[in-house]
Amino acid sequence: MTAEPHILAFDEAPACWAEIILPLALPKVYSFAIPRHLQAKALPGCRAEVVFGKNKKYAGIIKQITRSKPSFATKPILSVLDDDPLLYPQQLSLWQWMAGYYMCSEGEVMAAALPSNFKLSSETVLIYNDACGDDFSTLDDEEFIVAEALLIKKQLNTSEVQQLLDVNHVYPVIKRLIDKNVCFIWEALNERYKVKTEKYIKLNPAFENDEQLSKLLNDWKGAPRQMEMLLAFIHLQKTEGEVTQAGLLKKSGATAAQLKSLVDKQVLSVEKRSIDRIKQLPRQMNIDFELSQNQQTALDEIQTVFAGKEVCLLHGVTGSGKTQIYIKLIESVFSQGRQVLYLLPEIALTAQIIRRLQKHFGGNIAIYHSKFNNQERIELWNKVRTGEVKIILGARSALFLPFKQLGLIIVDEEQDASYKQQDPAPRYHARDTAIYYASLFKAKVLLGSATPSLESYSNALRQKYGLVNLSERFGGILLPEVTVINTRQVAQKGKVIISPQLREAIEKAVEKKEQVILFQNRRGFDPYLICGQCGFIPKCSHCDVSLTFHKYSNKLHCHYCSSTYPKLITCPACGSHNWLEKNFGTEKIEEILQEKFPALRIGRMDVDSIKGKTAHDTLIHLFEQQKIDILVGTQMVVKGLDFDHVSLVGILDADGLLSFADFRVNERAFQLMEQVSGRAGRKKEQGKVLLQAMNVQHPVLQWVKQHDYAKFYAAEIIARKEFGYPPFSRMIKLILKHKQGEVVQDAAEKLAFLLRQDLQPFVVGPASPVVARLRNLFIKDILIKLPKETGSAGSFKKAISNHIALLLSEKKYRTVQVIADVDPA
């Protein structure tokens, strides 16, 4: 039964107060009084039920307890929802650091960190106002029905009101009753996590003796179907050990009623048990390989680095066997009884890696990512919190798990932009956050990559991090031979998709029973269409971007807001039917390959073709088993996948990777091309890479051709220093959004003016981004490049926050969204 907010009486005045984090974007953490009867249960890390605002209930996290009475009136905690804390002090410290560093609130961090089912749902409850009396003569029919029910029951929830009125839209009626003082609103919190249970069938102990069981069967006088069920039970018990009700009913073909008859006769009994939603393998260790001499040397160097530094960068070329070194490190930390977090940039990578790790660590390792439902996430959360699970493999969200004894964090493919959260807040970088998180446990961090980010490599060269190099592939296999094909010289109408040289190489590879990967970082069929008569380009009505034609849906898609439009036959500008297809996506490549190689099996790996929890794993399995000859994909095929039979990789449009307006364009292009090249020739003999481009003299292509990261770094770091980009500055991008272009322009100019009062030399802009309107909101960017050596980033961030607050205090700009993106990707 839900009661009104409790007002503390004088004799139960609190002796202590709690700072509680609410899952809201609030500027500070609020204090609540702890009633004396709850003080023993109210511990940091537990959830507490509180009222905030106008009778709105929330489940917040207790951050800390204090005996210092606040200087303002406080509301009481209504209840403590957990017997044991959900979090340890390290997680609360992490939340506080993230909020400060990434310029957001602790409530936003909490909303991102906790599984949804820990954030209780709030259900509206109507409470009868006794002062109203029972004169309902002024109410209409619907109001009268609800008021009468309230008079009798004293409270109703919204679903009960819907049943009373037999309609879904009850809020207008509720509002009128509130306005007439018949009732008031209260919010009730509902726990959404439910323990999963299953019914198990057991034999009555009286018949466990073979002699008694035989007597039961031989003297059976019950129904034949009951006998069949009993025999099915005995068979399942011998073959599977334990028998579930669902398994027994399926095996015997019987009904629940027939099972009930056996239970009533006390032959069988039913036992309800709590079970795991995530099936675990047996907890066993099997490290059945030895490291090569190069790998062992690298491992020894890492251990030496960890003796004096907290972070080590392992720079190992593609195919050098970094994963085997990770496994040896995990084994060492696991044997000490400590926990390990193995981070990967994308869920797509986890399928292949988890199979390799499960082979060695069995049920000691678990996987955590966003494809799990909320109930599964909570189960894994609790297993990590209690220390039952020692090794976790996951994407960036796994950082929020409540580790108890963390000893090592491995950040694989540390350069990957997917480690940076974009929306919503907190817009954190998992690599940098992992380093801070590990420091709270005095744990070590290993960053691994074949193409490290400039920031990490710079830190290693400056000896902030340790640096270990692994420059040879496992087994002495040479890095793939890269050949650049000048598509200007290909006599072909329109954009070259499959050059004659690439086609010939594909044919030779397939003849040798080898596999091919083709990389194009654009999905869809045609990235954009253009009218051949007037030059009209179909654009999204909500965003300033061209539409991509997808053949599977026969529609035009916006890749930013997901809107779809019918395919245009007639140009709306001039009436022409002459549409020109510009560029090409993975769908078109797949179709062309099917035309050119009808006998081959073609697979496609992109966001459109990989949907569902197991779709990616299924495709990877098919390719590993050589049931696919050619795999076409976006950057999903680039990252860390290991295939034995791939001898050829084709990069179909290198120019497209080098044409983005971004200071990281050369870095990203080099990383993508070097990483995808590394998929070729990993196990048997040197692979081949054919790289199609028009601007064949671009220096990045030459570095990729030579697999020369050192030359790439040396050239790129000079340009970064000249223009004051990371790693020589700390960048903060302020993104302003509004539905009116004039308003956001004025707001951006005003904010830039305010910022220059304190940060004059560091402010760049405002300017429009490449995509200046998204989801009907116009966008302006202000870039702040803070010098790294000052060490005063905290005071700068405070000044920025104050100027944003000053801007939003003006009535004209109150509806402008201002987003602070620290260390933008």
Tab-separated table of C-alpha atoms in Angstrom, residues 215-485:
chain	number	residue	atom	x	y	z
A	215	LYS	CA	7.730	-52.863	-7.310
A	216	LEU	CA	6.058	-49.540	-8.144
A	217	LEU	CA	6.316	-50.173	-11.892
A	218	ASN	CA	5.278	-53.835	-11.761
A	219	ASP	CA	2.243	-53.168	-9.540
A	220	TRP	CA	1.179	-50.014	-11.434
A	221	LYS	CA	-2.609	-49.577	-11.507
A	222	GLY	CA	-2.779	-45.997	-12.697
A	223	ALA	CA	-3.482	-44.634	-16.181
A	224	PRO	CA	-1.158	-45.817	-18.996
A	225	ARG	CA	-0.212	-42.195	-19.831
A	226	GLN	CA	1.002	-41.720	-16.271
A	227	MET	CA	3.154	-44.844	-16.633
A	228	GLU	CA	4.615	-43.466	-19.880
A	229	MET	CA	5.448	-40.216	-18.122
A	230	LEU	CA	7.108	-42.044	-15.246
A	231	LEU	CA	9.236	-44.091	-17.653
A	232	ALA	CA	10.178	-40.914	-19.509
A	233	PHE	CA	11.222	-39.363	-16.214
A	234	ILE	CA	13.440	-42.354	-15.344
A	235	HIS	CA	15.091	-42.184	-18.781
A	236	LEU	CA	15.773	-38.438	-18.518
A	237	GLN	CA	17.110	-38.794	-14.991
A	238	LYS	CA	19.638	-41.421	-16.127
A	239	THR	CA	20.735	-39.539	-19.271
A	240	GLU	CA	20.651	-35.919	-18.103
A	241	GLY	CA	20.836	-36.084	-14.325
A	242	GLU	CA	18.249	-33.452	-13.438
A	243	VAL	CA	14.793	-33.291	-15.027
A	244	THR	CA	12.895	-30.085	-15.719
A	245	GLN	CA	9.098	-30.003	-15.951
A	246	ALA	CA	9.265	-28.554	-19.471
A	247	GLY	CA	11.712	-31.254	-20.576
A	248	LEU	CA	9.604	-34.042	-19.098
A	249	LEU	CA	6.356	-32.853	-20.679
A	250	LYS	CA	8.085	-32.521	-24.056
A	251	LYS	CA	9.746	-35.950	-23.828
A	252	SER	CA	6.610	-37.788	-22.683
A	253	GLY	CA	4.064	-35.852	-24.739
A	254	ALA	CA	1.939	-35.669	-21.589
A	255	THR	CA	0.012	-32.779	-20.062
A	256	ALA	CA	0.515	-30.791	-16.878
A	257	ALA	CA	-2.666	-32.398	-15.498
A	258	GLN	CA	-1.200	-35.894	-15.901
A	259	LEU	CA	1.968	-34.738	-14.140
A	260	LYS	CA	-0.177	-33.338	-11.324
A	261	SER	CA	-1.750	-36.783	-10.883
A	262	LEU	CA	1.677	-38.332	-10.264
A	263	VAL	CA	2.494	-35.537	-7.826
A	264	ASP	CA	-0.829	-36.068	-6.000
A	265	LYS	CA	0.013	-39.777	-5.726
A	266	GLN	CA	3.338	-38.755	-4.147
A	267	VAL	CA	5.332	-40.560	-6.840
A	268	LEU	CA	6.925	-37.383	-8.127
A	269	SER	CA	7.406	-33.949	-6.592
A	270	VAL	CA	7.906	-30.485	-8.103
A	271	GLU	CA	10.640	-28.169	-6.876
A	272	LYS	CA	10.908	-24.542	-8.060
A	273	ARG	CA	14.495	-23.278	-8.324
A	274	SER	CA	16.185	-20.016	-9.256
A	275	ILE	CA	18.266	-20.451	-12.407
A	276	ASP	CA	20.737	-18.407	-14.425
A	277	ARG	CA	19.539	-16.818	-17.633
A	278	ILE	CA	23.080	-16.960	-19.021
A	279	LYS	CA	24.321	-20.522	-19.375
A	280	GLN	CA	27.825	-21.043	-18.004
A	281	LEU	CA	30.394	-23.592	-19.097
A	282	PRO	CA	32.223	-25.734	-16.514
A	283	ARG	CA	34.790	-23.684	-14.591
A	284	GLN	CA	38.027	-25.136	-15.887
A	285	MET	CA	41.400	-23.835	-17.106
A	286	ASN	CA	43.177	-25.200	-20.161
A	287	ILE	CA	46.107	-23.100	-21.384
A	288	ASP	CA	47.365	-25.600	-23.964
A	289	PHE	CA	49.880	-23.569	-25.981
A	290	GLU	CA	53.382	-22.192	-25.635
A	291	LEU	CA	54.426	-18.702	-26.693
A	292	SER	CA	56.966	-18.172	-29.449
A	293	GLN	CA	60.294	-16.671	-28.500
A	294	ASN	CA	59.176	-13.203	-29.678
A	295	GLN	CA	55.898	-13.467	-27.772
A	296	GLN	CA	57.651	-14.626	-24.589
A	297	THR	CA	60.113	-11.743	-24.846
A	298	ALA	CA	57.208	-9.295	-25.246
A	299	LEU	CA	55.409	-10.834	-22.244
A	300	ASP	CA	58.522	-10.547	-20.092
A	301	GLU	CA	58.930	-6.895	-21.128
A	302	ILE	CA	55.291	-6.166	-20.244
A	303	GLN	CA	55.773	-7.692	-16.783
A	304	THR	CA	58.901	-5.561	-16.332
A	305	VAL	CA	56.980	-2.420	-17.366
A	306	PHE	CA	54.179	-3.256	-14.887
A	307	ALA	CA	56.736	-3.362	-12.085
A	308	GLY	CA	57.230	0.388	-12.478
A	309	LYS	CA	54.296	1.763	-14.500
A	310	GLU	CA	50.539	1.363	-14.430
A	311	VAL	CA	49.982	1.419	-18.222
A	312	CYS	CA	51.773	-0.399	-21.031
A	313	LEU	CA	51.236	-0.084	-24.793
A	314	LEU	CA	51.750	-3.300	-26.764
A	315	HIS	CA	52.452	-2.292	-30.373
A	316	GLY	CA	52.217	-5.561	-32.279
A	317	VAL	CA	51.780	-5.906	-36.031
A	318	THR	CA	48.661	-7.670	-37.326
A	319	GLY	CA	48.920	-11.424	-36.866
A	320	SER	CA	51.745	-11.198	-34.309
A	321	GLY	CA	49.806	-13.158	-31.674
A	322	LYS	CA	48.821	-10.400	-29.227
A	323	THR	CA	45.775	-12.403	-28.078
A	324	GLN	CA	47.969	-15.268	-26.856
A	325	ILE	CA	49.966	-12.796	-24.763
A	326	TYR	CA	46.680	-11.455	-23.346
A	327	ILE	CA	45.680	-15.021	-22.386
A	328	LYS	CA	48.945	-15.579	-20.502
A	329	LEU	CA	48.487	-12.281	-18.629
A	330	ILE	CA	44.882	-13.152	-17.772
A	331	GLU	CA	46.010	-16.555	-16.455
A	332	SER	CA	48.574	-14.862	-14.208
A	333	VAL	CA	46.085	-12.346	-12.735
A	334	PHE	CA	43.361	-15.000	-12.396
A	335	SER	CA	45.721	-17.248	-10.424
A	336	GLN	CA	46.123	-14.391	-7.913
A	337	GLY	CA	42.346	-14.410	-7.305
A	338	ARG	CA	41.838	-11.015	-8.978
A	339	GLN	CA	39.424	-9.990	-11.728
A	340	VAL	CA	40.194	-9.107	-15.344
A	341	LEU	CA	38.311	-6.853	-17.770
A	342	TYR	CA	39.024	-7.453	-21.464
A	343	LEU	CA	37.625	-4.569	-23.529
A	344	LEU	CA	36.843	-4.733	-27.246
A	345	PRO	CA	35.608	-1.769	-29.295
A	346	GLU	CA	32.537	-3.478	-30.769
A	347	ILE	CA	30.138	-6.286	-29.906
A	348	ALA	CA	30.875	-7.691	-33.372
A	349	LEU	CA	34.371	-8.684	-32.221
A	350	THR	CA	33.255	-10.577	-29.142
A	351	ALA	CA	31.836	-13.625	-30.968
A	352	GLN	CA	35.160	-14.951	-32.273
A	353	ILE	CA	37.259	-13.890	-29.273
A	354	ILE	CA	34.876	-15.391	-26.700
A	355	ARG	CA	35.160	-18.822	-28.317
A	356	ARG	CA	38.958	-18.644	-28.092
A	357	LEU	CA	38.898	-17.516	-24.471
A	358	GLN	CA	36.236	-20.032	-23.419
A	359	LYS	CA	38.451	-22.791	-24.798
A	360	HIS	CA	41.120	-21.744	-22.283
A	361	PHE	CA	39.093	-20.390	-19.341
A	362	GLY	CA	35.748	-22.243	-19.644
A	363	GLY	CA	33.020	-20.881	-17.379
A	364	ASN	CA	35.464	-18.549	-15.604
A	365	ILE	CA	34.862	-15.969	-18.341
A	366	ALA	CA	31.610	-14.161	-19.096
A	367	ILE	CA	30.570	-11.724	-21.799
A	368	TYR	CA	28.754	-8.409	-21.234
A	369	HIS	CA	27.323	-6.156	-23.933
A	370	SER	CA	24.210	-4.287	-25.054
A	371	LYS	CA	22.663	-7.229	-26.944
A	372	PHE	CA	21.843	-8.875	-23.605
A	373	ASN	CA	18.406	-8.127	-22.209
A	374	ASN	CA	18.062	-6.256	-18.931
A	375	GLN	CA	17.407	-9.349	-16.832
A	376	GLU	CA	20.585	-11.017	-18.144
A	377	ARG	CA	22.611	-7.870	-17.453
A	378	ILE	CA	21.482	-7.783	-13.817
A	379	GLU	CA	22.443	-11.422	-13.283
A	380	LEU	CA	25.920	-10.785	-14.655
A	381	TRP	CA	26.181	-7.530	-12.667
A	382	ASN	CA	25.556	-9.443	-9.441
A	383	LYS	CA	28.047	-12.177	-10.329
A	384	VAL	CA	30.764	-9.594	-10.949
A	385	ARG	CA	29.852	-7.753	-7.725
A	386	THR	CA	30.178	-10.892	-5.610
A	387	GLY	CA	33.394	-11.942	-7.361
A	388	GLU	CA	31.792	-15.139	-8.714
A	389	VAL	CA	32.887	-14.159	-12.236
A	390	LYS	CA	36.582	-13.320	-12.514
A	391	ILE	CA	37.034	-12.561	-16.225
A	392	ILE	CA	34.741	-10.274	-18.238
A	393	LEU	CA	34.871	-9.696	-21.982
A	394	GLY	CA	32.841	-6.731	-23.164
A	395	ALA	CA	32.424	-3.499	-25.062
A	396	ARG	CA	32.823	-0.074	-23.406
A	397	SER	CA	29.724	-0.403	-21.182
A	398	ALA	CA	31.457	-3.241	-19.286
A	399	LEU	CA	33.557	-0.538	-17.572
A	400	PHE	CA	30.575	0.232	-15.338
A	401	LEU	CA	30.423	-3.260	-13.826
A	402	PRO	CA	30.986	-3.368	-10.031
A	403	PHE	CA	34.346	-5.117	-9.891
A	404	LYS	CA	35.476	-6.091	-6.439
A	405	GLN	CA	39.140	-7.057	-6.960
A	406	LEU	CA	40.121	-5.760	-10.383
A	407	GLY	CA	43.710	-6.635	-11.273
A	408	LEU	CA	44.040	-6.023	-15.024
A	409	ILE	CA	42.253	-4.202	-17.840
A	410	ILE	CA	43.141	-5.102	-21.428
A	411	VAL	CA	42.039	-2.533	-24.024
A	412	ASP	CA	42.339	-4.320	-27.362
A	413	GLU	CA	42.372	-2.256	-30.584
A	414	GLU	CA	42.850	0.760	-28.319
A	415	GLN	CA	42.906	3.173	-31.280
A	416	ASP	CA	39.313	2.444	-32.273
A	417	ALA	CA	36.890	5.381	-32.374
A	418	SER	CA	34.071	3.093	-31.148
A	419	TYR	CA	35.514	3.393	-27.642
A	420	LYS	CA	34.186	6.977	-27.602
A	421	GLN	CA	30.563	7.314	-26.513
A	422	GLN	CA	28.699	9.868	-28.644
A	423	ASP	CA	25.135	10.229	-27.334
A	424	PRO	CA	23.774	10.507	-24.745
A	425	ALA	CA	26.002	11.753	-21.907
A	426	PRO	CA	28.412	10.771	-20.465
A	427	ARG	CA	30.439	11.168	-23.682
A	428	TYR	CA	33.357	9.215	-22.303
A	429	HIS	CA	36.315	7.497	-23.932
A	430	ALA	CA	36.538	3.927	-22.632
A	431	ARG	CA	40.336	3.749	-23.008
A	432	ASP	CA	40.984	6.828	-20.886
A	433	THR	CA	38.248	5.931	-18.419
A	434	ALA	CA	39.722	2.426	-18.056
A	435	ILE	CA	43.077	3.912	-17.059
A	436	TYR	CA	41.483	5.979	-14.297
A	437	TYR	CA	39.257	3.079	-13.176
A	438	ALA	CA	42.255	0.744	-12.888
A	439	SER	CA	44.095	3.297	-10.741
A	440	LEU	CA	41.334	3.015	-8.112
A	441	PHE	CA	42.220	-0.674	-7.668
A	442	LYS	CA	45.980	-0.234	-8.227
A	443	ALA	CA	45.393	-2.489	-11.236
A	444	LYS	CA	47.396	-2.549	-14.484
A	445	VAL	CA	46.241	-1.532	-17.980
A	446	LEU	CA	47.512	-3.057	-21.217
A	447	LEU	CA	46.699	-1.172	-24.418
A	448	GLY	CA	47.055	-3.307	-27.531
A	449	SER	CA	47.095	-2.307	-31.195
A	450	ALA	CA	48.802	-2.778	-34.539
A	451	THR	CA	48.105	0.885	-35.278
A	452	PRO	CA	48.096	2.798	-31.966
A	453	SER	CA	46.378	6.158	-31.639
A	454	LEU	CA	48.764	9.104	-31.871
A	455	GLU	CA	47.868	10.060	-28.299
A	456	SER	CA	48.807	6.648	-26.857
A	457	TYR	CA	51.977	6.310	-28.918
A	458	SER	CA	53.031	9.831	-27.927
A	459	ASN	CA	52.459	8.974	-24.249
A	460	ALA	CA	54.595	5.862	-24.690
A	461	LEU	CA	57.440	7.758	-26.380
A	462	ARG	CA	57.343	10.337	-23.560
A	463	GLN	CA	57.588	7.382	-21.136
A	464	LYS	CA	54.260	8.145	-19.488
A	465	TYR	CA	53.327	4.610	-20.574
A	466	GLY	CA	55.602	1.646	-21.082
A	467	LEU	CA	56.128	0.542	-24.705
A	468	VAL	CA	56.611	-3.025	-25.930
A	469	ASN	CA	56.997	-3.839	-29.628
A	470	LEU	CA	56.088	-7.070	-31.378
A	471	SER	CA	57.284	-6.494	-34.944
A	472	GLU	CA	57.011	-9.961	-36.497
A	473	ARG	CA	54.018	-12.111	-37.316
A	474	PHE	CA	53.517	-15.384	-35.487
A	475	GLY	CA	55.247	-18.245	-37.298
A	476	GLY	CA	57.541	-15.916	-39.238
A	477	ILE	CA	54.912	-15.234	-41.928
A	478	LEU	CA	55.570	-11.991	-43.814
A	479	LEU	CA	53.157	-9.068	-43.699
A	480	PRO	CA	50.945	-8.978	-46.820
A	481	GLU	CA	52.220	-7.492	-50.058
A	482	VAL	CA	50.249	-4.305	-50.847
A	483	THR	CA	49.735	-3.286	-54.487
A	484	VAL	CA	48.179	0.094	-55.351
A	485	ILE	CA	45.955	0.069	-58.453
